[in-house]
C-alpha positions as a printed NumPy array, in Angstrom:
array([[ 23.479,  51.509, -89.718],
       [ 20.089,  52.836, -88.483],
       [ 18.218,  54.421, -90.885],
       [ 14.367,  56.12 , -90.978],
       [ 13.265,  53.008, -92.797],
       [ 14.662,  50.622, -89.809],
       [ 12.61 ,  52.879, -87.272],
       [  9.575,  52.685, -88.93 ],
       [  9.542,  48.936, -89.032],
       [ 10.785,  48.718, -85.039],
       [  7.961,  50.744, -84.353],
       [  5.324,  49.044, -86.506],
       [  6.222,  45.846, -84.697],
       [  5.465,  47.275, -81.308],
       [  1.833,  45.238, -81.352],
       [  3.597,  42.286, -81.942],
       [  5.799,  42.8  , -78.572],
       [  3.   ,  43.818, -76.657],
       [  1.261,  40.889, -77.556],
       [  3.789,  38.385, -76.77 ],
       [  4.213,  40.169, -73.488],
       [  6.705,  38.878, -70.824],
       [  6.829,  35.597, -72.145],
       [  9.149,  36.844, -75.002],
       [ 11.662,  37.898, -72.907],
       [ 11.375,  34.897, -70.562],
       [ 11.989,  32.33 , -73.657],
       [ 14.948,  35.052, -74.519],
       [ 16.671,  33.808, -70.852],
       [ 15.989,  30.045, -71.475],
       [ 17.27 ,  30.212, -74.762],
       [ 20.493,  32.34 , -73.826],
       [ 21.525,  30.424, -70.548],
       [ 20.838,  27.164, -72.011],
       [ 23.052,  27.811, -74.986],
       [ 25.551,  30.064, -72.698],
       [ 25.522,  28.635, -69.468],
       [ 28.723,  30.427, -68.046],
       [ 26.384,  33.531, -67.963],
       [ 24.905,  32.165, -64.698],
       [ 28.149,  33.449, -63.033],
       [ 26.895,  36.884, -64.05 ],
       [ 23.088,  37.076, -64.034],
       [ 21.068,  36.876, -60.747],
       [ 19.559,  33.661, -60.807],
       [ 17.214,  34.628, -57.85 ],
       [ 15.552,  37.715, -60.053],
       [ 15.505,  34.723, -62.824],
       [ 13.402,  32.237, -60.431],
       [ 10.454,  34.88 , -59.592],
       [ 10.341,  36.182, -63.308],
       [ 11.244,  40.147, -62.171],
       [ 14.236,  40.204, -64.499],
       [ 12.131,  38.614, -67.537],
       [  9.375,  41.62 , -67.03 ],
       [ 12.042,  44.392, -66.574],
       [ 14.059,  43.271, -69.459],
       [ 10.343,  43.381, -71.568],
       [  9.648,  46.677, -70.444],
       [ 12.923,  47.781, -71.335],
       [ 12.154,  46.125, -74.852],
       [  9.174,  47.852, -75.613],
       [ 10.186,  50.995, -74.188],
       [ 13.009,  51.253, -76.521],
       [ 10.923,  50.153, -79.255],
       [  8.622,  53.063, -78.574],
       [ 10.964,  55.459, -78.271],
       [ 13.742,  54.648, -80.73 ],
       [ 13.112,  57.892, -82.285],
       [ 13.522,  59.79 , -80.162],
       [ 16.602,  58.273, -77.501],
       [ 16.397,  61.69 , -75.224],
       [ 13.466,  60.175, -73.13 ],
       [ 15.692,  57.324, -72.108],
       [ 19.01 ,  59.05 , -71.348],
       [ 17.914,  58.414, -67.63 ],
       [ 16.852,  55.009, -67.887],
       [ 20.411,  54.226, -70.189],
       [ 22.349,  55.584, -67.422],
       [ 20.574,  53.924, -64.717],
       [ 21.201,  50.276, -66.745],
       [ 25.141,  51.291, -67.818],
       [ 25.896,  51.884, -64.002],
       [ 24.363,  48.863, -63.171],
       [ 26.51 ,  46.722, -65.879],
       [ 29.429,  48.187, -65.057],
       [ 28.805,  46.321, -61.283],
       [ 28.211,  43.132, -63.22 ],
       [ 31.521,  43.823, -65.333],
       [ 29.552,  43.834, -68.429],
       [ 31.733,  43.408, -71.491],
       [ 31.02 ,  44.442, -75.192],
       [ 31.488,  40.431, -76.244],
       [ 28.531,  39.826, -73.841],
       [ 26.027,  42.467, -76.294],
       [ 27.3  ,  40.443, -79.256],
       [ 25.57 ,  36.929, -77.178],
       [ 22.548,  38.925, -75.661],
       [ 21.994,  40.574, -79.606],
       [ 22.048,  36.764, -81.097],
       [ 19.794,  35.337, -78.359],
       [ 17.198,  38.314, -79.145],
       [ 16.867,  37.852, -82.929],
       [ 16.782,  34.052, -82.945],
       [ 14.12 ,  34.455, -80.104],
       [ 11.883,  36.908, -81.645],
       [ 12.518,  34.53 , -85.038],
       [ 11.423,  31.08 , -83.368],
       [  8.51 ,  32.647, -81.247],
       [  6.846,  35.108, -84.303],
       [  8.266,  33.36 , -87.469],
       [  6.123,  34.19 , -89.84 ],
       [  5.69 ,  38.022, -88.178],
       [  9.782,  38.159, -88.411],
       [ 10.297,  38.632, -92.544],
       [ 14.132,  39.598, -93.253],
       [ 13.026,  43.015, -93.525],
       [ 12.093,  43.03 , -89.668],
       [ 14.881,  40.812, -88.415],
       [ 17.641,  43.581, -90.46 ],
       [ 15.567,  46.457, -88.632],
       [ 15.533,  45.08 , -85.347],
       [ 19.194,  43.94 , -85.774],
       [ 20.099,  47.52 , -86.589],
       [ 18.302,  48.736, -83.845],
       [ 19.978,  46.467, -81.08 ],
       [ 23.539,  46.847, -82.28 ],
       [ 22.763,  50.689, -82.356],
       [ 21.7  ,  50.386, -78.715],
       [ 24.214,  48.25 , -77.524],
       [ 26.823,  50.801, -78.495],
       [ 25.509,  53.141, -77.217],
       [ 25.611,  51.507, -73.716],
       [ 29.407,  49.933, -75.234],
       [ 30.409,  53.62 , -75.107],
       [ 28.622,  54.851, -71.589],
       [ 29.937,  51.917, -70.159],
       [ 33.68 ,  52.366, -71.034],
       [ 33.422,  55.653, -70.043],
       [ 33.002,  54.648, -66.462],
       [ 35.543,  52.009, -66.367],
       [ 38.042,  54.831, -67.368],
       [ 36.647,  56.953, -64.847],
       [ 36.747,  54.309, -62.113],
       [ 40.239,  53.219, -63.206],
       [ 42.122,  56.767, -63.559],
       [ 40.225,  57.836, -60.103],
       [ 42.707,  57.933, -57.164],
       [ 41.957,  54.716, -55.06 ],
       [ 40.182,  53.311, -58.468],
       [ 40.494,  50.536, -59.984],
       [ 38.71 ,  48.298, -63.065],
       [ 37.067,  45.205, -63.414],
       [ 37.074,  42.833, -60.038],
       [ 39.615,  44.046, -56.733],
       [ 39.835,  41.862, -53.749],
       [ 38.918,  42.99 , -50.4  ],
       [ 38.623,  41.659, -47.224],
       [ 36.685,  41.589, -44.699],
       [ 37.368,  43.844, -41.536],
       [ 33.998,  44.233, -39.188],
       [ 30.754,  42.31 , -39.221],
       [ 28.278,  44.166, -36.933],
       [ 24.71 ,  43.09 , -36.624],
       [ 22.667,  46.208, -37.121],
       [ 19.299,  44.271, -36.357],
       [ 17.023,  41.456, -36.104],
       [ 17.168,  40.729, -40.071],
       [ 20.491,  43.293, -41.011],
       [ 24.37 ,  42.917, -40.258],
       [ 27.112,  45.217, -41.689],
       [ 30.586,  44.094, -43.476],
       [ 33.256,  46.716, -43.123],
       [ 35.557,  45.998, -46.492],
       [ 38.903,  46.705, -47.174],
       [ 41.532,  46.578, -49.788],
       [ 43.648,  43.557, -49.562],
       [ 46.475,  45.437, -51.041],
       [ 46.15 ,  48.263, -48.163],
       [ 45.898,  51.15 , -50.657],
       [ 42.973,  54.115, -50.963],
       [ 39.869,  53.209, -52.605],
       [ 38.074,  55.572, -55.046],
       [ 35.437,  58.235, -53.599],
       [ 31.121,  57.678, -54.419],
       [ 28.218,  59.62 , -54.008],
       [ 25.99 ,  58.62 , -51.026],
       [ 23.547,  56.246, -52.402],
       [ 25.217,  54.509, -54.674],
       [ 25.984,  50.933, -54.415],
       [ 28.632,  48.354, -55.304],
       [ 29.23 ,  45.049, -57.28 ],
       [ 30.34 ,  41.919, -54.475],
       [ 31.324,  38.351, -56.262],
       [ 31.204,  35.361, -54.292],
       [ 30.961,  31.668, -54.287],
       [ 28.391,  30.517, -51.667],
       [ 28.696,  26.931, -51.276],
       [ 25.704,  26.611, -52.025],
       [ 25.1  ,  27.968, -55.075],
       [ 26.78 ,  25.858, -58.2  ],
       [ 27.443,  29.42 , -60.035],
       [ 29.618,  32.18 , -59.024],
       [ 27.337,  35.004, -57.461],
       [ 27.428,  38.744, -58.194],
       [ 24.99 ,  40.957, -56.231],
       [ 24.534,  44.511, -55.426],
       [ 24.544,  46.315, -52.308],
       [ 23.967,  49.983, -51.193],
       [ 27.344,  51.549, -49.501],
       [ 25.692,  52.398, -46.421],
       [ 28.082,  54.749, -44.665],
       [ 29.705,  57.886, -45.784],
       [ 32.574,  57.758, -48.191],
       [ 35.952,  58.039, -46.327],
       [ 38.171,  57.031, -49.045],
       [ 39.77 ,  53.959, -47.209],
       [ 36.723,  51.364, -46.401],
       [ 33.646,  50.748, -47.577],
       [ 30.172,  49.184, -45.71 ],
       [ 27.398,  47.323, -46.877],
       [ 24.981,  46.594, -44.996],
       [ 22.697,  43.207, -45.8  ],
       [ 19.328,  42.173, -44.951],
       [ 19.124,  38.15 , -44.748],
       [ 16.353,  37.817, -47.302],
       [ 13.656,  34.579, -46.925],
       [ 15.037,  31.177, -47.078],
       [ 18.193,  30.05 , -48.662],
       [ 17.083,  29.525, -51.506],
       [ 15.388,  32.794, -52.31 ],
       [ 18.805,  34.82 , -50.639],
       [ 21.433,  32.451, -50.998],
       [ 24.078,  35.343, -51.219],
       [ 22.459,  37.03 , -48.262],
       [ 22.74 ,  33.834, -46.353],
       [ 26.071,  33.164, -47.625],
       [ 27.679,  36.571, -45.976],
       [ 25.573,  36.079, -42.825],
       [ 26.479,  32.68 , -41.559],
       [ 29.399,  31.755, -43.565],
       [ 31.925,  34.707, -44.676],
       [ 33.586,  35.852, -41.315],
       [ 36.417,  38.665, -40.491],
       [ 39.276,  38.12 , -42.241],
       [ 37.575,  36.47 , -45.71 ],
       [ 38.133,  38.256, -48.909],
       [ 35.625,  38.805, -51.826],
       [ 35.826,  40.365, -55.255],
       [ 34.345,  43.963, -54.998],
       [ 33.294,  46.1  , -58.534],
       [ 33.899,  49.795, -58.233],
       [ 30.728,  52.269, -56.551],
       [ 28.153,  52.375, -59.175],
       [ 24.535,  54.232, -59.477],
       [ 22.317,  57.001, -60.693],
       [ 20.406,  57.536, -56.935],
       [ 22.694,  59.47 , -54.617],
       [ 22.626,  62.725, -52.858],
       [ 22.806,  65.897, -54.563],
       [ 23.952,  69.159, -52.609],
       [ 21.676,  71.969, -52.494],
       [ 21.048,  74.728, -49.896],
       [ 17.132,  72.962, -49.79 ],
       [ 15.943,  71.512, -47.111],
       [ 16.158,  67.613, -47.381],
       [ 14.027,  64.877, -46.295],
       [ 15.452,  60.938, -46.134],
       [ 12.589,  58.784, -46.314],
       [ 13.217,  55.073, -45.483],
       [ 11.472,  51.551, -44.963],
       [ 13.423,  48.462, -44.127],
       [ 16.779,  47.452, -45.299],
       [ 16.347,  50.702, -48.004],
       [ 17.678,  52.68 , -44.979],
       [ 21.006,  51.839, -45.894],
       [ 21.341,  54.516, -48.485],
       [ 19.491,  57.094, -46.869],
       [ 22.07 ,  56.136, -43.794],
       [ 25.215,  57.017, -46.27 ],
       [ 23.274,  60.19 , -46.61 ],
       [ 22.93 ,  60.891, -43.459],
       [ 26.239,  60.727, -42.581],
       [ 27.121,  62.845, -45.575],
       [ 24.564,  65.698, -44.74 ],
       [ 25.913,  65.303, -40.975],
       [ 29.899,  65.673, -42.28 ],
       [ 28.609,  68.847, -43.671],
       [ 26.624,  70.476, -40.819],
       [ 23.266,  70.743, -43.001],
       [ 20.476,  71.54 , -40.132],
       [ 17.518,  71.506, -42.979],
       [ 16.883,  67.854, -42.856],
       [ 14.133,  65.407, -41.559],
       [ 14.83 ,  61.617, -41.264],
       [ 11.373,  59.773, -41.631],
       [ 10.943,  55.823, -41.107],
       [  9.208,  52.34 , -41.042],
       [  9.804,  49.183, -40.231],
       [  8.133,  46.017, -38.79 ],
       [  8.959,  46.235, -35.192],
       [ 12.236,  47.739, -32.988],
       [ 13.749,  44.758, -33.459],
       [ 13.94 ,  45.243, -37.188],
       [ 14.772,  48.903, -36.678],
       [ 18.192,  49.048, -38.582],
       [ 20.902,  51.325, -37.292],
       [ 18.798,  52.598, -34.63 ],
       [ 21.423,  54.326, -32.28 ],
       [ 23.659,  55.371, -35.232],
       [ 20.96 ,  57.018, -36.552],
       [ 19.622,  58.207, -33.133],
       [ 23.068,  60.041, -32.588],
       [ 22.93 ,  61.575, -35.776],
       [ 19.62 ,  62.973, -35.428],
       [ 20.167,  64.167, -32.045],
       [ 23.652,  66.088, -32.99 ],
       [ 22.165,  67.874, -35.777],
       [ 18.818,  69.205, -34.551],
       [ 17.026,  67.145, -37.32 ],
       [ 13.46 ,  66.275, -37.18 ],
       [ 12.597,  62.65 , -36.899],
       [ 10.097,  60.337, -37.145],
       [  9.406,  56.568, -36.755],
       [  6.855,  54.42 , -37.766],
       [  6.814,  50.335, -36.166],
       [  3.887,  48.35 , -38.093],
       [  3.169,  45.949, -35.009],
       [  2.69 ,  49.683, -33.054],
       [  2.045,  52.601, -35.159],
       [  1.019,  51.129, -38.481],
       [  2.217,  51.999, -42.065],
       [  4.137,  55.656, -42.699],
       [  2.008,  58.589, -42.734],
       [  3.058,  61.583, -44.05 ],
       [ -0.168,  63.383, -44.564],
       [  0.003,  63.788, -40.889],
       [  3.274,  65.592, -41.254],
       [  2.033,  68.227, -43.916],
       [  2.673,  71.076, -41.213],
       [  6.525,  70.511, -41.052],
       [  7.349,  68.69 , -44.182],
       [  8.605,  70.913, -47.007],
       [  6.321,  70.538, -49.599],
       [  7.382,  73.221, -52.043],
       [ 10.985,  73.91 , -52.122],
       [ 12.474,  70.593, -50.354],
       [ 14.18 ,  67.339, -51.968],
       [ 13.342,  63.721, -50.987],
       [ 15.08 ,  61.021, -50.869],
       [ 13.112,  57.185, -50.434],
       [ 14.414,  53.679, -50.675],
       [ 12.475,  50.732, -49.542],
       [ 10.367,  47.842, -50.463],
       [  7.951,  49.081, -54.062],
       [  4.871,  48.78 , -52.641],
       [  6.639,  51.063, -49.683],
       [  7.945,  53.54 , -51.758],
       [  4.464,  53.912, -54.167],
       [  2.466,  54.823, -51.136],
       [  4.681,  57.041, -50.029],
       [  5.209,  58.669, -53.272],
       [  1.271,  58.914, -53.638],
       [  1.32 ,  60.744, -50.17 ],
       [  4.141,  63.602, -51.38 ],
       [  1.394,  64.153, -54.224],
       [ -1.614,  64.443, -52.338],
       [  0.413,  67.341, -50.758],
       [  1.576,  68.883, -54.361],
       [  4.932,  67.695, -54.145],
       [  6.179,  67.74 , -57.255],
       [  7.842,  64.437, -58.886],
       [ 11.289,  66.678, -59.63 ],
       [ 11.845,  66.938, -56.328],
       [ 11.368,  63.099, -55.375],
       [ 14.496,  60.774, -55.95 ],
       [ 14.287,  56.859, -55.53 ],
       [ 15.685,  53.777, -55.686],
       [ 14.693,  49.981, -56.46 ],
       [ 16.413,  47.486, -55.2  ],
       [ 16.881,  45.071, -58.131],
       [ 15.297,  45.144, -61.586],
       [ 14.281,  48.472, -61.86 ],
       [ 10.596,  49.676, -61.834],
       [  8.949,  53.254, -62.215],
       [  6.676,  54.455, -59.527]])
């Protein structure tokens, strides 16, 4: 059990983290795919190859480290990971391999740093934060499996519609296989898809934001074909290979970024394939006949411009304010320029897009004293704070 003493020697260690830096957690993935290789079928190999996952998981790490005393300041970063593992179909016998590959790392990389009275503290400390995600995370299966249309662990779908939204972006209409309801989500959230590509020696479990409004018998995804195979080779996998009429394994709606209702004014703020949350928002705010909302955004050229007459028609019925921003014409978003109509005090924003994107814009909102409560976001992939 964790006890005062087993905090104080987390803590104390902290230097020793920060020191080995990234690296730590990169040896950590070697170490645990090498000795427990049918984890590939769960971990994105992709986020692997550039080193993303290594960082977040470090960051992670060392914020945990920092804070183990006091767990309130991560309750939002705990629930943003536990929705995310429940997409992956995380499993309590996975902490037990993660916990061993973290101890015998931190023991071969720092041993003469890691005495037995830092290896018991740090063990402490990771099975008390594993169960505490154990918990959060059975929680939601119970709530995805007694919802009506729910269901737990993987549910096979098939697909119904592929529409090509744009130059880089084509939607998959999904339904049940077994022809019955599936459960409700919150616009923004995503889902958990499991394929094979035929490419790809490892079965392939990715992420995707629902991207239409939830209706309680389909869902859509919408997916941007991302660089080369290699780099996307999910993305390229539903693009040229999966066709109308395949099935897939689908993982109930998961996520900590959706729309919240409030009698504020709203602003959806979008660059690039991170429309397709805002566009499940949309939708949403239209079902409801909210008038208080502007629809801002950016992308490369018209061509890229994802769910441009979907959009346009939902803009256009609702008297909403709109703006659009092509890099090859207009350059980069600019919302300074809108400080005479946006609603800087009272009003809630919404962004999803590339990070560099979604930094600027942020830095924007607070050059014109919006406050960070009101701004709600979402990374695609390992998560990072603007």
């Amino acid at each position: 059990m964790l006890n005062d003493h087993h905090i104080t020697v987390v803590k104390s260690s902290i230097p020793l983290l920060e020191d080995a830096g990234p690296a730590l957690t990169q040896y950590f993935y070697q170490r645990m795919f090498r000795h427990n290789p049918e984890l590939n079928d769960i971990f994105n190999m992709t986020h692997q190859r550039t080193g993303h996952q290594s960082v977040a998981l470090f960051e992670a790490i060392a914020a945990y480290a920092k804070n183990i005393d006091n767990l309130a300041a991560l309750t939002q970063a705990v629930e943003r990971i536990a929705q995310k593992h429940t997409s992956f179909n995380i499993q309590p016998h996975h902490y037990q391999i993660v916990g061993h590959h973290l101890i015998e790392t931190l023991r071969e990389l720092a041993p003469d740093a890691f005495t037995p009275e830092v290896e018991q503290a740090w063990t402490q400390a990771y099975l008390f934060l594993a169960n505490v995600f154990i918990e959060r995370e059975e929680q939601i299966y119970q709530l995805n499996a007694q919802g009506t249309g729910g269901w737990r662990e993987g549910r096979e779908f098939v697909i119904d519609m592929k529409t090509v939204e744009s130059e880089r972006v084509t939607s998959f209409v999904l339904r049940p296989a077994d022809g019955k309801p599936v459960m409700s989500y919150q616009a923004g959230q995503y889902l958990g898809i499991e394929v094979t590509p035929s490419e790809s020696a490892y079965t392939e479990i990715r992420q995707y934001s629902l991207s239409q409004a939830s209706n309680g018998e389909c869902y859509r995804i919408s997916v941007k074909r991302e660089g080369d195979a290699h780099k996307g080779v999910v993305s390229h996998y539903l693009h040229d290979e999966v066709q109308v009429g395949d099935s897939v394994i689908l993982y109930p709606p998961a996520g900590d970024f959706f729309y919240q209702a409030t009698e504020k004014p709203v602003v959806l703020i979008a660059a690039g394939v991170g429309v397709t949350p805002i566009q499940a928002m949309a939708q949403t705010l239209a079902e409801v006949s909210k008038r208080n909302v502007s629809y801002y955004y950016a992308c490369d050229s018209v061509a890229q411009h994802t769910f441009n007459r979907e959009s346009a028609a939902l803009i256009e019925a609702n008297q909403w304010q709109q703006q659009v921003w092509y890099r090859d014409q207009h350059g980069v978003m600019d919302l300074t320029s809108l400080v005479d109509t946006l609603p800087v005090a009272e009003g809630e924003f919404y962004l999803c897009g590339p990070v560099v994107f979604m930094e600027h814009a942020v830095q924007q909102l607070e050059s014109l004293n919006v406050s960070r409560d009101q701004i709600h976001y979402e990374v695609f992939g390992p998560h990072r704070y603007l």
